[in-house]
PDB file of C-alpha atoms in Angstrom:
ATOM      1  CA  MET R   1       5.340   8.264  -0.750  1.00  0.00           C
ATOM      2  CA  CYS R   2       3.038   5.640  -0.201  1.00  0.00           C
ATOM      3  CA  HIS R   3       3.704   3.961   3.631  1.00  0.00           C
ATOM      4  CA  GLN R   4       3.727   8.303   4.609  1.00  0.00           C
ATOM      5  CA  THR R   5      -0.218   8.184   2.710  1.00  0.00           C
ATOM      6  CA  VAL R   6      -1.016   5.667   4.090  1.00  0.00           C
ATOM      7  CA  SER R   7      -0.398   6.176   7.937  1.00  0.00           C
ATOM      8  CA  LEU R   8      -2.474   9.563   6.764  1.00  0.00           C
ATOM      9  CA  VAL R   9      -5.023   7.817   5.406  1.00  0.00           C
ATOM     10  CA  ALA R  10      -5.225   5.375   8.271  1.00  0.00           C
ATOM     11  CA  ARG R  11      -5.206   8.546  11.064  1.00  0.00           C
ATOM     12  CA  TYR R  12      -7.946   9.750   9.587  1.00  0.00           C
ATOM     13  CA  LEU R  13     -10.404   6.961  10.121  1.00  0.00           C
ATOM     14  CA  GLU R  14      -8.998   6.059  13.111  1.00  0.00           C
ATOM     15  CA  GLU R  15     -10.196   8.904  14.353  1.00  0.00           C
ATOM     16  CA  ARG R  16     -13.790   8.546  12.516  1.00  0.00           C
ATOM     17  CA  GLY R  17     -14.289   5.251  14.178  1.00  0.00           C
ATOM     18  CA  ILE R  18     -12.780   2.577  11.678  1.00  0.00           C
ATOM     19  CA  PRO R  19      -9.768   0.171  13.614  1.00  0.00           C
ATOM     20  CA  THR R  20      -7.151   0.200  11.174  1.00  0.00           C
ATOM     21  CA  MET R  21      -3.877  -2.445  10.259  1.00  0.00           C
ATOM     22  CA  CYS R  22      -0.778  -0.406   8.025  1.00  0.00           C
ATOM     23  CA  MET R  23       1.251  -2.456   6.747  1.00  0.00           C
ATOM     24  CA  GLY R  24       4.248  -1.575   4.839  1.00  0.00           C
ATOM     25  CA  SER R  25       7.935  -2.217   4.515  1.00  0.00           C
ATOM     26  CA  ALA R  26      10.157   0.944   5.545  1.00  0.00           C
ATOM     27  CA  LEU R  27      10.263   0.323   8.715  1.00  0.00           C
ATOM     28  CA  ASP R  28      11.740   4.447   9.029  1.00  0.00           C
ATOM     29  CA  ILE R  29       8.827   6.204   6.648  1.00  0.00           C
ATOM     30  CA  LEU R  30       5.995   4.050   9.597  1.00  0.00           C
ATOM     31  CA  THR R  31       7.670   5.292  11.855  1.00  0.00           C
ATOM     32  CA  ALA R  32       7.737   9.399  11.274  1.00  0.00           C
ATOM     33  CA  GLY R  33       3.659   8.691  10.813  1.00  0.00           C
ATOM     34  CA  ASN R  34       2.781   6.711  13.606  1.00  0.00           C
ATOM     35  CA  PRO R  35       0.040   5.764  12.200  1.00  0.00           C
ATOM     36  CA  PRO R  36      -2.298   3.962  15.122  1.00  0.00           C
ATOM     37  CA  ARG R  37      -1.574  -0.338  14.191  1.00  0.00           C
ATOM     38  CA  ALA R  38       1.200  -1.240  11.889  1.00  0.00           C
ATOM     39  CA  THR R  39       2.427  -4.411  10.480  1.00  0.00           C
ATOM     40  CA  PHE R  40       5.935  -3.903   9.203  1.00  0.00           C
ATOM     41  CA  VAL R  41       7.213  -6.710   6.307  1.00  0.00           C
ATOM     42  CA  ASP R  42      11.359  -6.191   6.270  1.00  0.00           C
ATOM     43  CA  PHE R  43      11.314  -6.834   2.736  1.00  0.00           C
ATOM     44  CA  PRO R  44      11.998  -4.947  -1.024  1.00  0.00           C
ATOM     45  CA  LEU R  45       9.987  -2.579  -1.741  1.00  0.00           C
ATOM     46  CA  GLY R  46       7.429  -3.997  -3.601  1.00  0.00           C
ATOM     47  CA  HIS R  47       7.229  -7.157  -1.791  1.00  0.00           C
ATOM     48  CA  THR R  48       5.078  -6.048   1.342  1.00  0.00           C
ATOM     49  CA  VAL R  49       2.553  -8.673   1.640  1.00  0.00           C
ATOM     50  CA  GLY R  50       5.123 -11.657   0.059  1.00  0.00           C
ATOM     51  CA  LYS R  51       8.126 -12.843  -1.889  1.00  0.00           C
ATOM     52  CA  PRO R  52       5.811 -13.177  -5.745  1.00  0.00           C
ATOM     53  CA  PHE R  53       3.615 -16.580  -6.299  1.00  0.00           C
ATOM     54  CA  ASP R  54       4.690 -17.263  -2.729  1.00  0.00           C
ATOM     55  CA  ARG R  55       0.839 -17.891  -2.609  1.00  0.00           C
ATOM     56  CA  ASP R  56       0.821 -20.196   1.018  1.00  0.00           C
ATOM     57  CA  GLY R  57       4.099 -17.105   2.989  1.00  0.00           C
ATOM     58  CA  GLN R  58       0.954 -13.771   1.612  1.00  0.00           C
ATOM     59  CA  ILE R  59      -1.525 -15.314   3.193  1.00  0.00           C
ATOM     60  CA  ASP R  60       0.233 -16.307   6.676  1.00  0.00           C
ATOM     61  CA  ILE R  61       2.159 -12.825   6.103  1.00  0.00           C
ATOM     62  CA  VAL R  62      -1.707 -11.173   5.158  1.00  0.00           C
ATOM     63  CA  ARG R  63      -3.336 -13.499   8.735  1.00  0.00           C
ATOM     64  CA  ARG R  64      -0.560 -11.981  11.351  1.00  0.00           C
ATOM     65  CA  GLY R  65      -1.082  -8.259  10.167  1.00  0.00           C
ATOM     66  CA  LEU R  66      -5.027  -8.953  10.402  1.00  0.00           C
ATOM     67  CA  LEU R  67      -4.422 -10.783  13.434  1.00  0.00           C
ATOM     68  CA  GLY R  68      -2.863  -7.753  15.429  1.00  0.00           C
ATOM     69  CA  LEU R  69      -6.077  -6.010  14.832  1.00  0.00           C
ATOM     70  CA  GLU R  70      -7.180  -7.991  17.649  1.00  0.00           C
ATOM     71  CA  THR R  71      -4.482  -8.723  18.984  1.00  0.00           C
ATOM     72  CA  MET R  72      -2.733  -5.422  19.462  1.00  0.00           C
ATOM     73  CA  THR R  73      -4.281  -2.675  22.949  1.00  0.00           C
ATOM     74  CA  ALA R  74      -1.573   0.016  21.948  1.00  0.00           C
ATOM     75  CA  PRO R  75      -0.277   2.066  18.969  1.00  0.00           C
ATOM     76  CA  GLY R  76       2.689   0.378  17.411  1.00  0.00           C
ATOM     77  CA  ILE R  77       4.784  -1.050  14.687  1.00  0.00           C
ATOM     78  CA  GLU R  78       4.985  -4.564  15.009  1.00  0.00           C
ATOM     79  CA  THR R  79       7.782  -6.152  13.371  1.00  0.00           C
ATOM     80  CA  LEU R  80       6.794  -9.479  11.835  1.00  0.00           C
ATOM     81  CA  ALA R  81       9.171 -12.867  11.541  1.00  0.00           C
ATOM     82  CA  VAL R  82       9.964 -12.801   7.508  1.00  0.00           C
ATOM     83  CA  ARG R  83      13.335 -13.272   5.635  1.00  0.00           C
ATOM     84  CA  TRP R  84      13.394 -11.765   2.196  1.00  0.00           C
ATOM     85  CA  SER R  85      17.099 -13.775   2.214  1.00  0.00           C
ATOM     86  CA  ASP R  86      20.190 -15.717   3.763  1.00  0.00           C
ATOM     87  CA  ASP R  87      22.324 -12.296   3.274  1.00  0.00           C
ATOM     88  CA  GLU R  88      21.362  -8.489   2.837  1.00  0.00           C
ATOM     89  CA  ASP R  89      22.882  -7.107  -0.411  1.00  0.00           C
ATOM     90  CA  TRP R  90      19.389  -6.768  -0.898  1.00  0.00           C
ATOM     91  CA  LYS R  91      19.194  -3.724   2.465  1.00  0.00           C
ATOM     92  CA  ARG R  92      23.218  -1.597   1.577  1.00  0.00           C
ATOM     93  CA  GLU R  93      21.581  -1.008  -2.233  1.00  0.00           C
ATOM     94  CA  ALA R  94      18.788   0.351  -1.190  1.00  0.00           C
ATOM     95  CA  SER R  95      19.687   2.065   1.027  1.00  0.00           C
ATOM     96  CA  ASP R  96      22.529   3.302  -1.415  1.00  0.00           C
ATOM     97  CA  GLY R  97      21.369   7.327  -2.174  1.00  0.00           C
ATOM     98  CA  ALA R  98      22.812   6.399  -5.735  1.00  0.00           C
ATOM     99  CA  SER R  99      20.816   3.383  -6.762  1.00  0.00           C
ATOM    100  CA  GLY R 100      18.829   2.316  -4.576  1.00  0.00           C
ATOM    101  CA  GLY R 101      15.363   5.186  -3.305  1.00  0.00           C
ATOM    102  CA  ASP R 102      13.073   6.203  -5.850  1.00  0.00           C
ATOM    103  CA  VAL R 103      13.453   5.809  -9.746  1.00  0.00           C
ATOM    104  CA  ARG R 104       9.957   8.125  -9.855  1.00  0.00           C
ATOM    105  CA  GLN R 105       8.921   8.884 -12.848  1.00  0.00           C
ATOM    106  CA  PRO R 106       8.249  12.551 -15.070  1.00  0.00           C
ATOM    107  CA  ARG R 107       5.215  13.669 -13.240  1.00  0.00           C
ATOM    108  CA  ASP R 108       2.513  14.424 -15.393  1.00  0.00           C
ATOM    109  CA  THR R 109      -1.266  14.404 -15.976  1.00  0.00           C
ATOM    110  CA  THR R 110      -0.909  11.723 -18.521  1.00  0.00           C
ATOM    111  CA  PRO R 111      -2.352   8.503 -16.701  1.00  0.00           C
ATOM    112  CA  ARG R 112       0.458   5.785 -17.503  1.00  0.00           C
ATOM    113  CA  TYR R 113      -0.520   2.603 -19.361  1.00  0.00           C
ATOM    114  CA  GLN R 114       0.612  -0.974 -18.649  1.00  0.00           C
ATOM    115  CA  TYR R 115      -0.110  -2.305 -21.973  1.00  0.00           C
ATOM    116  CA  GLU R 116      -1.453  -0.665 -24.548  1.00  0.00           C
ATOM    117  CA  GLU R 117      -3.820  -2.710 -24.709  1.00  0.00           C
ATOM    118  CA  ASP R 118      -5.130  -1.293 -20.932  1.00  0.00           C
ATOM    119  CA  ARG R 119      -5.724   2.442 -22.342  1.00  0.00           C
ATOM    120  CA  ARG R 120      -7.885   0.684 -25.644  1.00  0.00           C
ATOM    121  CA  LEU R 121      -9.849  -0.890 -23.573  1.00  0.00           C
ATOM    122  CA  ALA R 122     -10.686   2.251 -20.779  1.00  0.00           C
ATOM    123  CA  GLU R 123     -10.702   4.553 -23.790  1.00  0.00           C
ATOM    124  CA  GLY R 124     -13.488   2.796 -25.675  1.00  0.00           C
ATOM    125  CA  GLY R 125     -11.284   2.470 -28.935  1.00  0.00           C
TER     126      GLY R 125
ATOM    127  CA  MET L   1      19.322  -3.853  10.025  1.00  0.00           C
ATOM    128  CA  HIS L   2      16.865  -1.968   8.419  1.00  0.00           C
ATOM    129  CA  VAL L   3      17.024   0.662   5.777  1.00  0.00           C
ATOM    130  CA  ASP L   4      17.004   3.764   6.187  1.00  0.00           C
ATOM    131  CA  TYR L   5      14.317   4.820   2.951  1.00  0.00           C
ATOM    132  CA  MET L   6      14.358   8.168   4.167  1.00  0.00           C
ATOM    133  CA  LYS L   7      18.152   9.300   3.811  1.00  0.00           C
ATOM    134  CA  ALA L   8      18.722   7.573   0.314  1.00  0.00           C
ATOM    135  CA  ILE L   9      15.236   9.283  -0.724  1.00  0.00           C
ATOM    136  CA  THR L  10      16.428  12.879  -0.286  1.00  0.00           C
ATOM    137  CA  GLU L  11      20.226  12.158  -1.294  1.00  0.00           C
ATOM    138  CA  ARG L  12      18.422  10.826  -5.149  1.00  0.00           C
ATOM    139  CA  TYR L  13      16.398  14.134  -5.305  1.00  0.00           C
ATOM    140  CA  SER L  14      19.406  16.046  -4.530  1.00  0.00           C
ATOM    141  CA  ARG L  15      21.345  14.015  -6.418  1.00  0.00           C
ATOM    142  CA  LEU L  16      19.033  14.532  -9.468  1.00  0.00           C
ATOM    143  CA  GLY L  17      18.564  17.633  -8.680  1.00  0.00           C
ATOM    144  CA  TYR L  18      14.607  17.545  -8.274  1.00  0.00           C
ATOM    145  CA  PRO L  19      13.417  19.470  -5.284  1.00  0.00           C
ATOM    146  CA  PRO L  20      13.637  18.027  -1.529  1.00  0.00           C
ATOM    147  CA  TYR L  21      11.073  15.650  -0.246  1.00  0.00           C
ATOM    148  CA  ASP L  22       8.990  17.384   2.973  1.00  0.00           C
ATOM    149  CA  TRP L  23       8.772  14.125   4.223  1.00  0.00           C
ATOM    150  CA  TYR L  24       5.485  13.310   7.242  1.00  0.00           C
ATOM    151  CA  HIS L  25       6.499  13.403  10.670  1.00  0.00           C
ATOM    152  CA  ALA L  26       3.761  13.047  12.773  1.00  0.00           C
ATOM    153  CA  ASP L  27       3.599  16.272  15.873  1.00  0.00           C
ATOM    154  CA  THR L  28       0.762  13.946  17.997  1.00  0.00           C
ATOM    155  CA  PRO L  29      -0.191  10.488  18.831  1.00  0.00           C
ATOM    156  CA  PRO L  30      -2.357   8.276  17.192  1.00  0.00           C
ATOM    157  CA  PRO L  31      -6.146   8.272  17.817  1.00  0.00           C
ATOM    158  CA  TRP L  32      -7.279   4.611  18.656  1.00  0.00           C
ATOM    159  CA  GLN L  33     -10.581   2.591  17.888  1.00  0.00           C
ATOM    160  CA  PRO L  34      -9.788  -0.688  19.759  1.00  0.00           C
ATOM    161  CA  LEU L  35     -11.360  -3.638  17.904  1.00  0.00           C
ATOM    162  CA  ASP L  36     -15.308  -4.429  19.364  1.00  0.00           C
ATOM    163  CA  ARG L  37     -15.523  -8.003  18.029  1.00  0.00           C
ATOM    164  CA  LYS L  38     -13.300 -10.326  16.962  1.00  0.00           C
ATOM    165  CA  LEU L  39     -11.455 -10.560  13.303  1.00  0.00           C
ATOM    166  CA  SER L  40     -13.887 -13.997  12.427  1.00  0.00           C
ATOM    167  CA  ASP L  41     -16.975 -11.103  13.151  1.00  0.00           C
ATOM    168  CA  CYS L  42     -15.628  -8.224  11.559  1.00  0.00           C
ATOM    169  CA  LYS L  43     -15.828  -7.614   7.975  1.00  0.00           C
ATOM    170  CA  ILE L  44     -12.485  -6.460   6.816  1.00  0.00           C
ATOM    171  CA  GLY L  45     -12.084  -3.650   4.132  1.00  0.00           C
ATOM    172  CA  MET L  46      -8.627  -3.567   2.015  1.00  0.00           C
ATOM    173  CA  MET L  47      -6.831  -0.711   0.795  1.00  0.00           C
ATOM    174  CA  SER L  48      -3.469  -0.791  -1.599  1.00  0.00           C
ATOM    175  CA  THR L  49      -1.181   2.334  -2.510  1.00  0.00           C
ATOM    176  CA  SER L  50       0.511   0.098  -5.141  1.00  0.00           C
ATOM    177  CA  GLY L  51      -1.824   2.084  -8.432  1.00  0.00           C
ATOM    178  CA  ALA L  52      -3.667  -1.321  -8.278  1.00  0.00           C
ATOM    179  CA  TYR L  53      -6.735  -1.624 -11.709  1.00  0.00           C
ATOM    180  CA  VAL L  54      -8.304  -3.986 -13.351  1.00  0.00           C
ATOM    181  CA  ALA L  55      -7.951  -4.027 -17.151  1.00  0.00           C
ATOM    182  CA  GLY L  56     -10.837  -1.892 -18.500  1.00  0.00           C
ATOM    183  CA  GLN L  57     -10.187   0.775 -16.277  1.00  0.00           C
ATOM    184  CA  VAL L  58      -8.253   3.934 -15.865  1.00  0.00           C
ATOM    185  CA  ALA L  59      -5.237   4.336 -14.609  1.00  0.00           C
ATOM    186  CA  TYR L  60      -3.382   6.550 -12.742  1.00  0.00           C
ATOM    187  CA  PHE L  61      -1.573   9.658 -13.966  1.00  0.00           C
ATOM    188  CA  TYR L  62       1.617  11.124 -11.681  1.00  0.00           C
ATOM    189  CA  LYS L  63       1.532  13.983 -10.043  1.00  0.00           C
ATOM    190  CA  ASP L  64      -1.047  14.020  -6.942  1.00  0.00           C
ATOM    191  CA  ASP L  65      -3.096  12.033  -8.270  1.00  0.00           C
ATOM    192  CA  THR L  66      -5.715  11.648  -5.802  1.00  0.00           C
ATOM    193  CA  SER L  67      -8.700   9.363  -6.933  1.00  0.00           C
ATOM    194  CA  THR L  68      -9.058   5.962  -6.418  1.00  0.00           C
ATOM    195  CA  ARG L  69     -10.129   2.525  -8.473  1.00  0.00           C
ATOM    196  CA  ARG L  70     -13.482  -0.344  -7.200  1.00  0.00           C
ATOM    197  CA  ILE L  71     -11.397  -3.192  -7.365  1.00  0.00           C
ATOM    198  CA  PRO L  72     -14.294  -6.785  -6.437  1.00  0.00           C
ATOM    199  CA  LYS L  73     -12.881  -8.693  -4.408  1.00  0.00           C
ATOM    200  CA  ARG L  74     -13.377 -11.210  -7.322  1.00  0.00           C
ATOM    201  CA  THR L  75     -11.610 -10.044 -10.057  1.00  0.00           C
ATOM    202  CA  PRO L  76      -9.185 -12.776 -11.892  1.00  0.00           C
ATOM    203  CA  THR L  77      -5.738 -11.701 -11.059  1.00  0.00           C
ATOM    204  CA  GLU L  78      -4.746 -11.421 -14.129  1.00  0.00           C
ATOM    205  CA  ASP L  79      -7.026  -8.954 -15.075  1.00  0.00           C
ATOM    206  CA  LEU L  80      -4.666  -6.840 -12.670  1.00  0.00           C
ATOM    207  CA  ARG L  81      -2.331  -4.049 -14.024  1.00  0.00           C
ATOM    208  CA  PHE L  82      -0.134  -0.992 -12.196  1.00  0.00           C
ATOM    209  CA  SER L  83       0.542   2.612 -12.623  1.00  0.00           C
ATOM    210  CA  HIS L  84       2.404   4.165 -10.158  1.00  0.00           C
ATOM    211  CA  ILE L  85       5.551   6.104 -10.237  1.00  0.00           C
ATOM    212  CA  THR L  86       8.182   4.899  -8.550  1.00  0.00           C
ATOM    213  CA  GLU L  87       7.473   2.257 -11.307  1.00  0.00           C
ATOM    214  CA  ASN L  88      10.752  -0.053 -10.477  1.00  0.00           C
ATOM    215  CA  TYR L  89       8.689  -1.257  -7.478  1.00  0.00           C
ATOM    216  CA  LEU L  90       6.287  -2.698 -10.190  1.00  0.00           C
ATOM    217  CA  VAL L  91       8.725  -5.400 -11.169  1.00  0.00           C
ATOM    218  CA  ASP L  92       7.307  -8.268  -8.704  1.00  0.00           C
ATOM    219  CA  PRO L  93       3.640  -7.054  -8.720  1.00  0.00           C
ATOM    220  CA  ARG L  94       3.140  -6.726 -12.947  1.00  0.00           C
ATOM    221  CA  ARG L  95       4.265 -10.919 -12.529  1.00  0.00           C
ATOM    222  CA  ASP L  96       2.529 -11.397  -9.471  1.00  0.00           C
ATOM    223  CA  PRO L  97      -0.146  -9.349  -8.198  1.00  0.00           C
ATOM    224  CA  ASN L  98      -0.105 -10.950  -4.653  1.00  0.00           C
ATOM    225  CA  CYS L  99       2.801  -9.599  -3.628  1.00  0.00           C
ATOM    226  CA  ILE L 100       0.937  -6.490  -2.620  1.00  0.00           C
ATOM    227  CA  PHE L 101      -2.310  -6.363  -3.274  1.00  0.00           C
ATOM    228  CA  PRO L 102      -3.763  -9.409  -1.560  1.00  0.00           C
ATOM    229  CA  ILE L 103      -6.727 -10.466  -3.482  1.00  0.00           C
ATOM    230  CA  GLU L 104      -5.837 -13.931  -3.146  1.00  0.00           C
ATOM    231  CA  ALA L 105      -5.129 -14.220   0.508  1.00  0.00           C
ATOM    232  CA  LEU L 106      -7.815 -12.165   1.348  1.00  0.00           C
ATOM    233  CA  ARG L 107     -10.024 -14.454  -1.124  1.00  0.00           C
ATOM    234  CA  ARG L 108      -8.565 -17.161   1.092  1.00  0.00           C
ATOM    235  CA  LEU L 109      -8.977 -16.130   4.475  1.00  0.00           C
ATOM    236  CA  GLU L 110     -12.454 -15.184   4.605  1.00  0.00           C
ATOM    237  CA  ASP L 111     -12.803 -18.866   2.871  1.00  0.00           C
ATOM    238  CA  GLU L 112     -10.908 -20.017   6.243  1.00  0.00           C
ATOM    239  CA  GLY L 113     -13.092 -18.031   9.142  1.00  0.00           C
ATOM    240  CA  THR L 114     -10.009 -15.865   9.479  1.00  0.00           C
ATOM    241  CA  VAL L 115     -12.420 -12.585   9.217  1.00  0.00           C
ATOM    242  CA  GLY L 116     -15.740 -12.739   8.958  1.00  0.00           C
ATOM    243  CA  GLU L 117     -16.153 -11.391   5.145  1.00  0.00           C
ATOM    244  CA  VAL L 118     -14.127  -9.361   2.806  1.00  0.00           C
ATOM    245  CA  ALA L 119     -16.134  -6.268   2.434  1.00  0.00           C
ATOM    246  CA  ASP L 120     -16.870  -6.737  -2.105  1.00  0.00           C
ATOM    247  CA  GLU L 121     -14.836  -3.627  -3.546  1.00  0.00           C
ATOM    248  CA  LEU L 122     -11.472  -3.124  -2.303  1.00  0.00           C
ATOM    249  CA  PHE L 123     -10.112  -0.707  -3.948  1.00  0.00           C
ATOM    250  CA  SER L 124      -6.593   0.905  -4.779  1.00  0.00           C
ATOM    251  CA  CYS L 125      -5.517   4.445  -4.786  1.00  0.00           C
ATOM    252  CA  MET L 126      -1.877   5.584  -7.009  1.00  0.00           C
ATOM    253  CA  GLY L 127      -0.260   6.331  -3.438  1.00  0.00           C
ATOM    254  CA  GLY L 128       2.557   8.869  -5.091  1.00  0.00           C
ATOM    255  CA  ILE L 129       1.554  11.821  -3.540  1.00  0.00           C
ATOM    256  CA  TYR L 130       3.822  14.558  -2.764  1.00  0.00           C
ATOM    257  CA  SER L 131       0.568  17.152  -1.308  1.00  0.00           C
ATOM    258  CA  LYS L 132       0.267  16.342   2.141  1.00  0.00           C
ATOM    259  CA  ARG L 133      -2.899  19.032   2.182  1.00  0.00           C
ATOM    260  CA  ARG L 134      -4.202  16.554  -0.641  1.00  0.00           C
ATOM    261  CA  VAL L 135      -4.645  13.415   0.787  1.00  0.00           C
ATOM    262  CA  ALA L 136      -6.092  14.716   4.191  1.00  0.00           C
ATOM    263  CA  GLU L 137      -8.667  17.189   2.019  1.00  0.00           C
ATOM    264  CA  GLU L 138      -9.601  14.110  -0.868  1.00  0.00           C
ATOM    265  CA  LEU L 139      -8.149  10.682  -0.602  1.00  0.00           C
ATOM    266  CA  ALA L 140      -8.963   9.844   3.171  1.00  0.00           C
ATOM    267  CA  PRO L 141     -12.462  11.337   2.909  1.00  0.00           C
ATOM    268  CA  ALA L 142     -13.306   9.074  -0.574  1.00  0.00           C
ATOM    269  CA  VAL L 143     -11.409   5.982   1.527  1.00  0.00           C
ATOM    270  CA  HIS L 144     -13.224   7.019   4.676  1.00  0.00           C
ATOM    271  CA  GLU L 145     -16.426   7.076   2.269  1.00  0.00           C
ATOM    272  CA  ASN L 146     -16.618   4.071   0.403  1.00  0.00           C
ATOM    273  CA  PHE L 147     -15.609   2.264   4.148  1.00  0.00           C
ATOM    274  CA  LYS L 148     -18.433   3.434   5.515  1.00  0.00           C
ATOM    275  CA  ALA L 149     -20.449   2.813   2.215  1.00  0.00           C
ATOM    276  CA  GLN L 150     -19.528  -1.016   2.912  1.00  0.00           C
ATOM    277  CA  ASN L 151     -20.126  -0.455   6.330  1.00  0.00           C
ATOM    278  CA  VAL L 152     -16.499  -2.326   7.270  1.00  0.00           C
ATOM    279  CA  ASP L 153     -15.274  -3.241  10.581  1.00  0.00           C
ATOM    280  CA  ALA L 154     -12.649  -2.049   9.858  1.00  0.00           C
ATOM    281  CA  ALA L 155      -9.862  -1.517   7.276  1.00  0.00           C
ATOM    282  CA  LEU L 156      -6.392  -2.642   5.577  1.00  0.00           C
ATOM    283  CA  LEU L 157      -4.040  -0.190   4.024  1.00  0.00           C
ATOM    284  CA  VAL L 158      -1.549  -1.903   2.105  1.00  0.00           C
ATOM    285  CA  ALA L 159       1.431   0.487   1.600  1.00  0.00           C
ATOM    286  CA  MET L 160       3.608  -0.130  -1.603  1.00  0.00           C
TER     287      MET L 160
END
């Protein structure tokens, strides 16, 4: 649960003197984790820092997120003014417990490579 | 509207017969460390929970893997790979890693001077860790050690 993990790590780092900025796309999980600073990017999961191949948009999102480190003077979650699409169909799909949410893979301790070639490289074969 | 992921995931797990997920609800206010200088004078560290690794590194496994991968900031984007328990969210990151792992954005923000410097090693973990205890006892200290060793002034944590 990535958004929960970043909140826990952010609180740990901040307690030890490192200011943090979390960026995430699941507002409810971020709110529950209550990290020191967060930037909410209202995009489908997997696109926290932008749309694919939209380099200028990605840079702008990361820039605005980082600037929050300077501008936020108290804990909170700031919402970025960005829009994924003209309609909100993706939100209805993601909210549906039948089709939305995590399609998790089997939980075991075998490394899962993106490509078979990666396995050969990593295993030195 | 905002997507209610906790509700959707709870429903989905229940329907599939998985044990219910034990969500973390912070019960204390967050700690607060003010940034003591301008962002343009800061060295920034970055961690992503997307399960990013570089071709040649060992990939992540999906049962509470708390390990991290160091990813040099000059790594060519085409060498970035992902493995994460929720592979359904990796379709676009595998086409363009920059939508979840902002390696090119950080290089640009360093070049343009928005940040003073980006730490030489970015890093990633596979954030789908079900054990909060293991996040606190294994992952968080490793992240802290890495950022301390690189003398970062502030950290960007990008969730997937």
